[in-house]
């Protein structure tokens, strides 16, 4: 008869198992914060026509904003030429909000770094473990994946069916009141319109769902193979 493992051991194993799915989520998020994705989505949303920026200007603006988001640098001065004069693209309120967003990016960056460290611990346990330990770890990875799948699947449905509510609740949760609401004459909401965020959120959650299903299948098969069970 198997002895029941202490709570702290099970808790530690779930933390290690969840590190894999946190890594998947944050890695997919990083892919959406690339020029390739941003430019593609802006073209789909007609941002160039809305802002009246040339393709060259838009690419330069995107490059500077993304570099700022993915670094600890100060926000650069971003200008365009209008009627022979250099004009700043973003107003002070918009720059302040971009600093807030940069803070969110740092949180996810730290989460990804921690998840990588925990994954290395998990890999060491697998490599150094015997048959029983591997079977146990595969089980934890599968169960953690099911929980993550249910969470991300629910998020996908929430975004798909009630994006405006999701967008509002998210911003009210992570940003100070009023700091994320802009007027129609400000550039930031034109550069990153609602369609951009909707399709990005759906792409992020859909990618996580597909990857998680694959990971669960692989680890369940590995566990069954160790137990000597035939699946088909």
Coordinates of N, CA and C in Angstrom, one line a residue:
X1 N 0.8 -1.2 0.0 CA 0.0 0.0 0.0 C 0.9 1.3 0.0
X2 N 0.6 2.2 -0.9 CA 1.4 3.4 -1.0 C 1.1 4.3 0.1
X3 N 2.2 4.9 0.7 CA 2.0 5.9 1.7 C 1.6 7.2 1.1
X4 N 0.7 7.9 1.8 CA 0.3 9.2 1.3 C 1.5 10.2 1.6
X5 N 1.8 11.0 0.5 CA 2.9 11.9 0.6 C 2.5 13.1 1.5
X6 N 3.5 13.7 2.2 CA 3.2 14.9 3.0 C 2.7 16.0 2.1
X7 N 1.9 16.9 2.7 CA 1.3 18.0 1.9 C 2.4 18.9 1.3
X8 N 3.5 19.1 2.0 CA 4.5 20.0 1.4 C 5.2 19.4 0.2
X9 N 5.3 18.1 0.2 CA 5.9 17.4 -1.0 C 5.0 17.6 -2.2
X10 N 3.7 17.3 -2.0 CA 2.7 17.4 -3.1 C 2.7 18.9 -3.6
X11 N 2.7 19.8 -2.6 CA 2.6 21.3 -3.0 C 3.8 21.6 -3.8
X12 N 5.0 21.2 -3.4 CA 6.3 21.5 -4.1 C 6.2 20.9 -5.5
X13 N 5.7 19.7 -5.7 CA 5.6 19.0 -7.0 C 4.7 19.8 -7.9
X14 N 3.6 20.3 -7.4 CA 2.6 21.0 -8.2 C 3.3 22.4 -8.6
X15 N 4.0 23.0 -7.7 CA 4.7 24.2 -8.1 C 5.7 24.0 -9.3
X16 N 6.4 22.9 -9.2 CA 7.4 22.5 -10.2 C 6.6 22.2 -11.5
X17 N 5.5 21.5 -11.4 CA 4.7 21.1 -12.6 C 4.2 22.3 -13.3
X18 N 3.6 23.3 -12.5 CA 3.0 24.5 -13.0 C 4.0 25.4 -13.7
X19 N 5.3 25.2 -13.3 CA 6.4 26.1 -13.9 C 6.4 25.8 -15.4
X20 N 6.1 24.6 -15.9 CA 6.1 24.3 -17.3 C 5.0 25.1 -18.0
X21 N 3.9 25.2 -17.4 CA 2.7 25.9 -18.1 C 2.9 27.4 -18.0
X22 N 3.5 27.9 -16.9 CA 3.8 29.3 -16.8 C 4.8 29.7 -17.9
X23 N 5.8 28.8 -18.1 CA 6.8 29.1 -19.1 C 6.1 29.1 -20.5
X24 N 5.2 28.2 -20.8 CA 4.5 28.3 -22.1 C 3.7 29.6 -22.2
X25 N 3.0 30.0 -21.2 CA 2.2 31.2 -21.2 C 3.0 32.4 -21.5
X26 N 4.1 32.6 -20.7 CA 4.9 33.8 -20.8 C 5.7 33.8 -22.1
X27 N 6.1 32.6 -22.6 CA 6.8 32.6 -23.8 C 5.9 33.0 -25.0
X28 N 4.7 32.5 -25.0 CA 3.7 32.9 -26.0 C 3.5 34.4 -25.9
X29 N 3.4 34.9 -24.7 CA 3.2 36.4 -24.5 C 4.4 37.2 -25.1
X30 N 5.6 36.7 -25.0 CA 6.8 37.4 -25.6 C 6.7 37.4 -27.1
X31 N 6.2 36.3 -27.7 CA 6.1 36.2 -29.1 C 5.1 37.3 -29.6
X32 N 4.0 37.6 -28.8 CA 3.1 38.6 -29.2 C 3.6 40.0 -29.1
X33 N 4.7 40.1 -28.3 CA 5.3 41.5 -28.1 C 6.5 41.6 -29.1
X34 N 6.4 41.1 -30.3 CA 7.4 41.3 -31.3 C 6.9 42.1 -32.5
X35 N 7.8 42.7 -33.2 CA 7.4 43.6 -34.3 C 6.6 42.8 -35.3
X36 N 7.0 41.6 -35.6 CA 6.3 40.8 -36.6 C 4.8 40.7 -36.3
X37 N 4.4 40.4 -35.0 CA 3.0 40.2 -34.7 C 2.3 41.6 -34.6
X38 N 3.0 42.6 -34.1 CA 2.4 43.9 -33.9 C 2.1 44.5 -35.3
X39 N 3.1 44.5 -36.2 CA 2.9 45.0 -37.5 C 1.8 44.3 -38.3
X40 N 1.7 43.0 -38.2 CA 0.7 42.2 -38.8 C -0.7 42.6 -38.3
X41 N -0.8 42.7 -37.0 CA -2.1 43.0 -36.4 C -2.5 44.5 -36.8
X42 N -1.6 45.4 -36.8 CA -1.9 46.8 -37.1 C -2.3 46.9 -38.6
X43 N -1.8 46.1 -39.4 CA -2.2 46.1 -40.8 C -3.6 45.6 -40.9
X44 N -3.9 44.5 -40.2 CA -5.3 44.0 -40.2 C -6.3 45.0 -39.7
X45 N -5.9 45.8 -38.7 CA -6.8 46.8 -38.1 C -6.8 48.1 -38.8
X46 N -6.0 48.3 -39.8 CA -6.0 49.5 -40.6 C -5.4 50.7 -39.8
X47 N -4.4 50.4 -39.0 CA -3.8 51.5 -38.1 C -3.2 52.6 -38.9
X48 N -2.5 52.2 -40.0 CA -1.8 53.3 -40.8 C -2.8 54.3 -41.4
X49 N -3.9 53.8 -41.8 CA -5.0 54.7 -42.4 C -5.6 55.5 -41.3
X50 N -5.7 55.0 -40.1 CA -6.3 55.7 -38.9 C -5.4 56.8 -38.4
X51 N -4.1 56.5 -38.3 CA -3.2 57.4 -37.7 C -2.6 58.4 -38.7
X52 N -2.6 58.0 -40.0 CA -2.0 58.8 -41.1 C -0.5 58.7 -41.0
X53 N 0.1 57.7 -40.3 CA 1.5 57.6 -40.3 C 1.9 56.7 -41.6
X54 N 3.1 57.0 -42.1 CA 3.6 56.2 -43.2 C 4.0 54.9 -42.6
X55 N 4.2 53.9 -43.5 CA 4.7 52.6 -43.0 C 6.0 52.7 -42.3
X56 N 6.9 53.5 -42.8 CA 8.2 53.7 -42.2 C 8.1 54.3 -40.8
X57 N 7.2 55.3 -40.7 CA 7.0 56.0 -39.4 C 6.4 55.0 -38.4
X58 N 5.4 54.2 -38.9 CA 4.8 53.3 -38.0 C 5.7 52.2 -37.5
X59 N 6.6 51.7 -38.4 CA 7.6 50.7 -38.0 C 8.6 51.3 -37.0
X60 N 9.0 52.5 -37.2 CA 9.9 53.1 -36.3 C 9.3 53.3 -34.9
X61 N 8.0 53.7 -34.9 CA 7.3 53.9 -33.6 C 7.2 52.6 -32.9
X62 N 6.7 51.6 -33.6 CA 6.6 50.2 -33.0 C 7.9 49.7 -32.4
X63 N 9.0 49.9 -33.2 CA 10.3 49.4 -32.8 C 10.7 50.1 -31.4
X64 N 10.5 51.4 -31.3 CA 10.9 52.1 -30.1 C 10.0 51.7 -28.9
X65 N 8.7 51.6 -29.2 CA 7.8 51.2 -28.1 C 8.1 49.8 -27.6
X66 N 8.3 48.8 -28.5 CA 8.6 47.5 -28.1 C 9.9 47.3 -27.4
X67 N 10.9 48.1 -27.9 CA 12.2 48.0 -27.2 C 12.1 48.6 -25.8
X68 N 11.3 49.6 -25.6 CA 11.1 50.1 -24.3 C 10.4 49.1 -23.4
X69 N 9.4 48.4 -23.9 CA 8.6 47.4 -23.2 C 9.5 46.3 -22.7
X70 N 10.4 45.9 -23.5 CA 11.2 44.7 -23.3 C 12.5 45.0 -22.6
X71 N 12.7 46.2 -22.1 CA 13.9 46.6 -21.5 C 13.6 47.5 -20.2
X72 N 14.7 47.9 -19.5 CA 14.5 48.7 -18.4 C 14.9 50.2 -18.7
X73 N 14.9 50.5 -20.0 CA 15.3 51.8 -20.5 C 14.2 52.9 -20.2
X74 N 14.6 54.1 -20.2 CA 13.6 55.2 -20.1 C 12.9 55.3 -21.5
X75 N 11.7 55.9 -21.4 CA 11.0 56.0 -22.7 C 11.6 57.0 -23.6
X76 N 11.9 56.6 -24.8 CA 12.6 57.5 -25.8 C 11.7 58.6 -26.3
X77 N 12.3 59.6 -26.8 CA 11.5 60.7 -27.5 C 11.1 60.2 -28.9
X78 N 9.8 60.1 -29.2 CA 9.4 59.6 -30.5 C 8.7 60.7 -31.2
X79 N 9.2 61.1 -32.3 CA 8.6 62.3 -33.1 C 8.4 61.9 -34.5
X80 N 7.5 62.7 -35.1 CA 7.2 62.5 -36.6 C 7.2 64.0 -37.1
X81 N 7.4 64.1 -38.4 CA 7.4 65.4 -39.1 C 5.9 65.7 -39.5
X82 N 5.5 66.9 -39.1 CA 4.1 67.3 -39.5 C 4.3 68.8 -39.9
X83 N 4.0 69.1 -41.2 CA 4.1 70.5 -41.7 C 5.5 71.1 -41.5
X84 N 6.5 70.2 -41.7 CA 7.8 70.7 -41.6 C 8.4 70.8 -40.1
X85 N 7.6 70.4 -39.2 CA 8.0 70.4 -37.8 C 8.0 69.0 -37.1
X86 N 8.9 68.9 -36.2 CA 8.9 67.6 -35.4 C 7.8 67.7 -34.3
X87 N 7.0 66.7 -34.3 CA 5.9 66.7 -33.3 C 6.0 65.4 -32.5
X88 N 5.9 65.5 -31.2 CA 5.9 64.3 -30.4 C 4.7 63.4 -30.6
X89 N 4.9 62.1 -30.7 CA 3.8 61.2 -31.0 C 2.9 61.0 -29.8
X90 N 3.5 60.9 -28.6 CA 2.7 60.6 -27.4 C 2.7 61.7 -26.4
X91 N 1.5 61.9 -25.8 CA 1.4 62.9 -24.8 C 1.8 62.4 -23.5
X92 N 2.0 63.2 -22.5 CA 2.5 62.8 -21.2 C 1.7 61.7 -20.5
X93 N 0.3 61.8 -20.7 CA -0.6 60.8 -20.1 C -0.3 59.4 -20.7
X94 N -0.1 59.4 -22.0 CA 0.1 58.2 -22.8 C 1.5 57.6 -22.4
X95 N 2.5 58.4 -22.2 CA 3.8 57.9 -21.8 C 3.7 57.3 -20.4
X96 N 3.0 58.0 -19.5 CA 2.8 57.5 -18.1 C 2.2 56.1 -18.2
X97 N 1.2 55.9 -19.0 CA 0.5 54.6 -19.1 C 1.5 53.6 -19.7
X98 N 2.3 53.9 -20.6 CA 3.3 53.0 -21.2 C 4.3 52.6 -20.1
X99 N 4.6 53.4 -19.2 CA 5.5 53.0 -18.1 C 4.8 52.0 -17.2
X100 N 3.5 52.2 -17.0 CA 2.7 51.2 -16.2 C 2.7 49.8 -16.9
X101 N 2.5 49.9 -18.3 CA 2.5 48.6 -19.0 C 3.9 48.0 -19.0
X102 N 4.9 48.8 -19.0 CA 6.3 48.2 -18.9 C 6.5 47.5 -17.6
X103 N 5.8 48.0 -16.5 CA 5.9 47.3 -15.2 C 5.2 45.9 -15.3
X104 N 4.1 45.8 -16.0 CA 3.4 44.5 -16.2 C 4.4 43.6 -17.0
X105 N 5.0 44.1 -18.0 CA 5.9 43.3 -18.8 C 7.1 42.7 -17.9
X106 N 7.5 43.6 -16.9 CA 8.6 43.1 -16.0 C 8.1 42.0 -15.2
X107 N 6.9 42.1 -14.7 CA 6.4 41.0 -13.9 C 6.4 39.7 -14.6
X108 N 5.9 39.7 -15.9 CA 5.8 38.5 -16.7 C 7.2 38.0 -17.0
X109 N 8.2 39.0 -17.2 CA 9.6 38.6 -17.4 C 10.2 37.8 -16.2
X110 N 9.9 38.4 -15.0 CA 10.4 37.7 -13.8 C 9.7 36.3 -13.7
X111 N 8.4 36.2 -14.0 CA 7.7 35.0 -13.9 C 8.3 33.9 -14.8
X112 N 8.7 34.4 -16.0 CA 9.3 33.5 -17.0 C 10.7 33.0 -16.5
X113 N 11.5 33.9 -16.0 CA 12.8 33.6 -15.5 C 12.7 32.5 -14.3
X114 N 11.7 32.8 -13.4 CA 11.6 31.9 -12.3 C 11.1 30.5 -12.8
X115 N 10.2 30.5 -13.8 CA 9.7 29.2 -14.3 C 10.8 28.4 -15.0
X116 N 11.7 29.1 -15.6 CA 12.9 28.4 -16.3 C 13.7 27.8 -15.2
X117 N 14.0 28.5 -14.1 CA 14.8 27.9 -13.0 C 14.1 26.6 -12.4
X118 N 12.7 26.7 -12.2 CA 12.0 25.6 -11.7 C 11.9 24.5 -12.6
X119 N 11.9 24.8 -13.9 CA 11.9 23.7 -14.9 C 13.2 23.0 -14.9
X120 N 14.3 23.7 -14.7 CA 15.6 23.0 -14.6 C 15.7 22.1 -13.4
X121 N 15.0 22.5 -12.3 CA 14.9 21.6 -11.1 C 14.1 20.4 -11.5
X122 N 13.0 20.6 -12.2 CA 12.1 19.5 -12.6 C 12.9 18.5 -13.5
X123 N 13.6 19.0 -14.5 CA 14.4 18.2 -15.4 C 15.4 17.4 -14.6
X124 N 16.1 18.0 -13.6 CA 17.1 17.3 -12.8 C 16.4 16.1 -12.1
X125 N 15.2 16.4 -11.5 CA 14.5 15.3 -10.8 C 14.2 14.2 -11.7
X126 N 13.8 14.5 -12.9 CA 13.5 13.4 -13.9 C 14.7 12.6 -14.3
X127 N 15.8 13.4 -14.6 CA 17.0 12.7 -15.1 C 17.6 11.8 -13.9
X128 N 17.6 12.3 -12.7 CA 18.2 11.6 -11.6 C 17.2 10.6 -10.9
X129 N 15.9 10.7 -11.3 CA 14.9 9.9 -10.6 C 14.8 8.4 -11.2
X130 N 14.3 7.6 -10.3 CA 14.1 6.2 -10.7 C 12.7 6.1 -11.4
X131 N 12.3 4.9 -11.7 CA 11.0 4.7 -12.5 C 9.8 5.2 -11.7
X132 N 9.8 5.0 -10.4 CA 8.6 5.5 -9.6 C 8.6 7.0 -9.5
X133 N 9.7 7.6 -9.4 CA 9.7 9.1 -9.3 C 9.3 9.7 -10.7
X134 N 9.7 9.1 -11.8 CA 9.3 9.6 -13.1 C 7.8 9.5 -13.3
X135 N 7.3 8.3 -12.9 CA 5.9 8.1 -13.0 C 5.1 9.1 -12.2
X136 N 5.6 9.4 -11.0 CA 4.9 10.4 -10.1 C 5.0 11.8 -10.7
X137 N 6.1 12.2 -11.3 CA 6.3 13.5 -11.8 C 5.4 13.6 -13.1
X138 N 5.3 12.6 -13.9 CA 4.4 12.7 -15.1 C 3.0 12.9 -14.7
X139 N 2.6 12.2 -13.6 CA 1.2 12.4 -13.1 C 1.0 13.8 -12.6
X140 N 1.9 14.4 -11.9 CA 1.7 15.8 -11.5 C 1.7 16.7 -12.7
X141 N 2.5 16.5 -13.7 CA 2.5 17.4 -14.8 C 1.2 17.3 -15.6
X142 N 0.6 16.1 -15.7 CA -0.7 15.9 -16.3 C -1.8 16.6 -15.6
X143 N -1.8 16.4 -14.3 CA -2.9 17.0 -13.5 C -2.8 18.5 -13.5
X144 N -1.6 19.1 -13.3 CA -1.4 20.5 -13.4 C -1.8 21.0 -14.7
X145 N -1.5 20.3 -15.8 CA -1.9 20.7 -17.1 C -3.4 20.8 -17.3
X146 N -4.1 19.8 -16.7 CA -5.6 19.8 -16.8 C -6.2 21.1 -16.1
X147 N -5.6 21.4 -15.0 CA -6.1 22.7 -14.3 C -5.8 23.9 -15.1
X148 N -4.6 24.0 -15.7 CA -4.2 25.1 -16.5 C -5.0 25.2 -17.7
X149 N -5.3 24.0 -18.3 CA -6.2 24.0 -19.5 C -7.6 24.5 -19.2
X150 N -8.1 24.1 -18.1 CA -9.5 24.6 -17.7 C -9.4 26.1 -17.5
X151 N -8.4 26.6 -16.9 CA -8.3 28.0 -16.6 C -8.2 28.8 -17.9
X152 N -7.2 28.4 -18.8 CA -7.0 29.1 -20.0 C -8.2 29.0 -21.0
X153 N -8.8 27.8 -21.0 CA -10.0 27.6 -21.8 C -11.1 28.5 -21.4
X154 N -11.3 28.7 -20.1 CA -12.3 29.6 -19.6 C -12.0 31.0 -19.9
X155 N -10.7 31.4 -19.9 CA -10.3 32.7 -20.3 C -10.6 33.0 -21.8
X156 N -10.3 31.9 -22.6 CA -10.6 32.0 -24.0 C -12.1 32.3 -24.3
X157 N -12.9 31.6 -23.6 CA -14.4 31.8 -23.8 C -14.8 33.2 -23.3
X158 N -14.2 33.6 -22.2 CA -14.5 35.0 -21.6 C -14.2 36.0 -22.7
X159 N -13.0 35.9 -23.2 CA -12.5 36.9 -24.2 C -13.4 36.9 -25.5
X160 N -13.7 35.7 -25.9 CA -14.5 35.5 -27.1 C -15.9 36.0 -27.0
X161 N -16.5 35.8 -25.8 CA -17.9 36.1 -25.7 C -18.2 37.5 -25.0
X162 N -17.2 38.0 -24.3 CA -17.4 39.2 -23.6 C -16.1 40.0 -23.5
X163 N -15.5 40.3 -24.6 CA -14.2 41.0 -24.6 C -14.2 42.3 -24.0
X164 N -15.3 43.1 -24.2 CA -15.3 44.5 -23.6 C -15.3 44.4 -22.1
X165 N -16.0 43.5 -21.5 CA -16.0 43.3 -20.1 C -14.7 42.8 -19.6
X166 N -14.1 41.8 -20.3 CA -12.8 41.3 -20.0 C -11.7 42.5 -20.0
X167 N -11.7 43.3 -21.1 CA -10.8 44.4 -21.2 C -10.9 45.4 -20.1
X168 N -12.1 45.7 -19.8 CA -12.4 46.7 -18.7 C -12.0 46.2 -17.3
X169 N -12.4 44.9 -17.0 CA -12.0 44.3 -15.7 C -10.5 44.2 -15.6
X170 N -9.8 43.8 -16.6 CA -8.4 43.6 -16.5 C -7.7 44.9 -16.2
X171 N -8.1 46.0 -17.0 CA -7.5 47.3 -16.8 C -7.8 47.9 -15.4
X172 N -9.0 47.7 -14.9 CA -9.4 48.2 -13.6 C -8.6 47.4 -12.5
X173 N -8.2 46.2 -12.8 CA -7.5 45.4 -11.8 C -6.0 45.8 -11.7
X174 N -5.4 46.1 -12.8 CA -3.9 46.3 -12.8 C -3.5 47.7 -13.0
X175 N -4.4 48.6 -13.3 CA -4.0 50.0 -13.5 C -4.8 50.9 -12.6
X176 N -4.2 52.1 -12.3 CA -4.9 53.1 -11.4 C -6.1 53.6 -12.2
X177 N -7.2 53.9 -11.5 CA -8.4 54.5 -12.2 C -8.1 55.7 -13.0
X178 N -8.7 55.6 -14.2 CA -8.6 56.8 -15.2 C -7.3 56.9 -16.0
X179 N -6.2 56.1 -15.6 CA -5.0 56.2 -16.2 C -4.9 55.5 -17.6
X180 N -5.9 54.6 -17.8 CA -5.9 53.9 -19.1 C -7.0 54.2 -20.0
X181 N -7.7 55.3 -19.7 CA -8.8 55.8 -20.6 C -8.3 57.0 -21.4
X182 N -8.4 57.0 -22.7 CA -7.8 58.1 -23.5 C -8.9 58.6 -24.5
X183 N -8.7 59.8 -24.9 CA -9.6 60.5 -25.8 C -9.4 60.0 -27.3
X184 N -10.3 60.3 -28.1 CA -10.2 59.9 -29.5 C -9.0 60.6 -30.3
X185 N -8.6 61.7 -29.8 CA -7.5 62.4 -30.4 C -6.1 61.9 -30.0
X186 N -6.0 61.0 -29.1 CA -4.7 60.5 -28.6 C -4.3 59.3 -29.5
X187 N -3.0 59.2 -29.6 CA -2.5 58.2 -30.6 C -2.5 56.8 -30.1
X188 N -2.2 56.6 -28.8 CA -2.0 55.3 -28.2 C -3.2 54.3 -28.5
X189 N -4.4 54.7 -28.3 CA -5.5 53.8 -28.6 C -5.7 53.6 -30.1
X190 N -5.2 54.5 -30.9 CA -5.2 54.3 -32.4 C -4.2 53.3 -32.9
X191 N -3.0 53.3 -32.2 CA -1.9 52.4 -32.5 C -2.3 51.0 -32.1
X192 N -3.0 50.9 -31.0 CA -3.3 49.5 -30.4 C -4.8 49.5 -30.2
X193 N -5.6 49.4 -31.2 CA -7.1 49.5 -31.1 C -7.7 48.2 -30.5
X194 N -9.0 48.2 -30.3 CA -9.6 47.0 -29.6 C -9.4 45.8 -30.4
X195 N -9.4 45.8 -31.7 CA -9.2 44.6 -32.5 C -7.9 44.0 -32.3
X196 N -6.9 44.8 -32.1 CA -5.5 44.4 -31.8 C -5.5 43.5 -30.5
X197 N -6.1 44.1 -29.5 CA -6.1 43.4 -28.2 C -7.0 42.1 -28.2
X198 N -8.1 42.2 -28.9 CA -9.0 41.0 -29.0 C -8.3 39.8 -29.7
X199 N -7.7 40.1 -30.9 CA -7.0 39.0 -31.6 C -5.8 38.6 -30.9
X200 N -5.1 39.5 -30.2 CA -3.9 39.0 -29.5 C -4.3 38.1 -28.3
X201 N -5.3 38.5 -27.6 CA -5.8 37.7 -26.4 C -6.2 36.3 -26.9
X202 N -7.0 36.3 -28.0 CA -7.4 35.0 -28.5 C -6.3 34.1 -29.0
X203 N -5.3 34.8 -29.7 CA -4.1 34.0 -30.2 C -3.3 33.5 -29.0
X204 N -3.2 34.3 -27.9 CA -2.4 33.8 -26.8 C -3.1 32.6 -26.1
X205 N -4.3 32.7 -25.8 CA -5.0 31.6 -25.1 C -5.2 30.4 -26.0
X206 N -5.4 30.6 -27.3 CA -5.5 29.5 -28.2 C -4.2 28.7 -28.3
X207 N -3.1 29.4 -28.4 CA -1.8 28.8 -28.5 C -1.5 28.0 -27.2
X208 N -1.8 28.6 -26.0 CA -1.6 27.9 -24.8 C -2.5 26.6 -24.7
X209 N -3.7 26.7 -25.2 CA -4.6 25.5 -25.1 C -4.0 24.4 -26.0
X210 N -3.6 24.7 -27.2 CA -3.1 23.7 -28.1 C -1.8 23.1 -27.5
X211 N -0.9 23.9 -27.0 CA 0.3 23.4 -26.4 C 0.1 22.6 -25.2
X212 N -0.9 23.0 -24.4 CA -1.2 22.3 -23.1 C -1.8 20.9 -23.4
X213 N -2.7 20.8 -24.4 CA -3.2 19.5 -24.8 C -2.1 18.6 -25.2
X214 N -1.2 19.1 -26.0 CA -0.1 18.3 -26.5 C 0.8 17.8 -25.4
X215 N 1.1 18.7 -24.4 CA 1.9 18.3 -23.3 C 1.3 17.3 -22.4
X216 N 0.0 17.5 -22.1 CA -0.8 16.5 -21.3 C -0.7 15.1 -22.0
X217 N -1.0 15.1 -23.3 CA -1.0 13.8 -24.0 C 0.4 13.1 -23.9
X218 N 1.4 13.9 -24.1 CA 2.8 13.3 -24.0 C 3.1 12.7 -22.7
X219 N 2.8 13.5 -21.6 CA 3.2 13.0 -20.3 C 2.2 11.9 -19.8
X220 N 1.0 11.9 -20.2 CA 0.1 10.8 -19.9 C 0.6 9.5 -20.6
X221 N 1.1 9.6 -21.9 CA 1.6 8.5 -22.6 C 2.9 8.0 -21.9
X222 N 3.7 8.9 -21.5 CA 5.0 8.5 -20.8 C 4.7 7.8 -19.5
X223 N 3.7 8.3 -18.8 CA 3.3 7.6 -17.5 C 2.7 6.2 -17.8
X224 N 1.9 6.1 -18.8 CA 1.3 4.8 -19.1 C 2.4 3.8 -19.5
X225 N 3.4 4.3 -20.3 CA 4.4 3.4 -20.7 C 5.3 2.9 -19.5
X226 N 5.5 3.7 -18.5 CA 6.2 3.3 -17.3 C 5.4 2.3 -16.5
X227 N 4.1 2.4 -16.6 CA 3.2 1.4 -15.9 C 2.9 0.2 -16.6
X228 N 3.4 0.2 -17.9 CA 3.3 -1.0 -18.7 C 1.9 -1.2 -19.3
X229 N 1.1 -0.1 -19.4 CA -0.3 -0.2 -19.9 C -0.3 0.1 -21.3
X230 N -1.1 -0.6 -22.1 CA -1.3 -0.3 -23.5 C -2.5 0.6 -23.7
X231 N -2.3 1.6 -24.4 CA -3.3 2.7 -24.6 C -4.3 2.3 -25.8
X232 N -3.7 1.6 -26.8 CA -4.6 1.2 -27.9 C -4.5 -0.3 -28.2

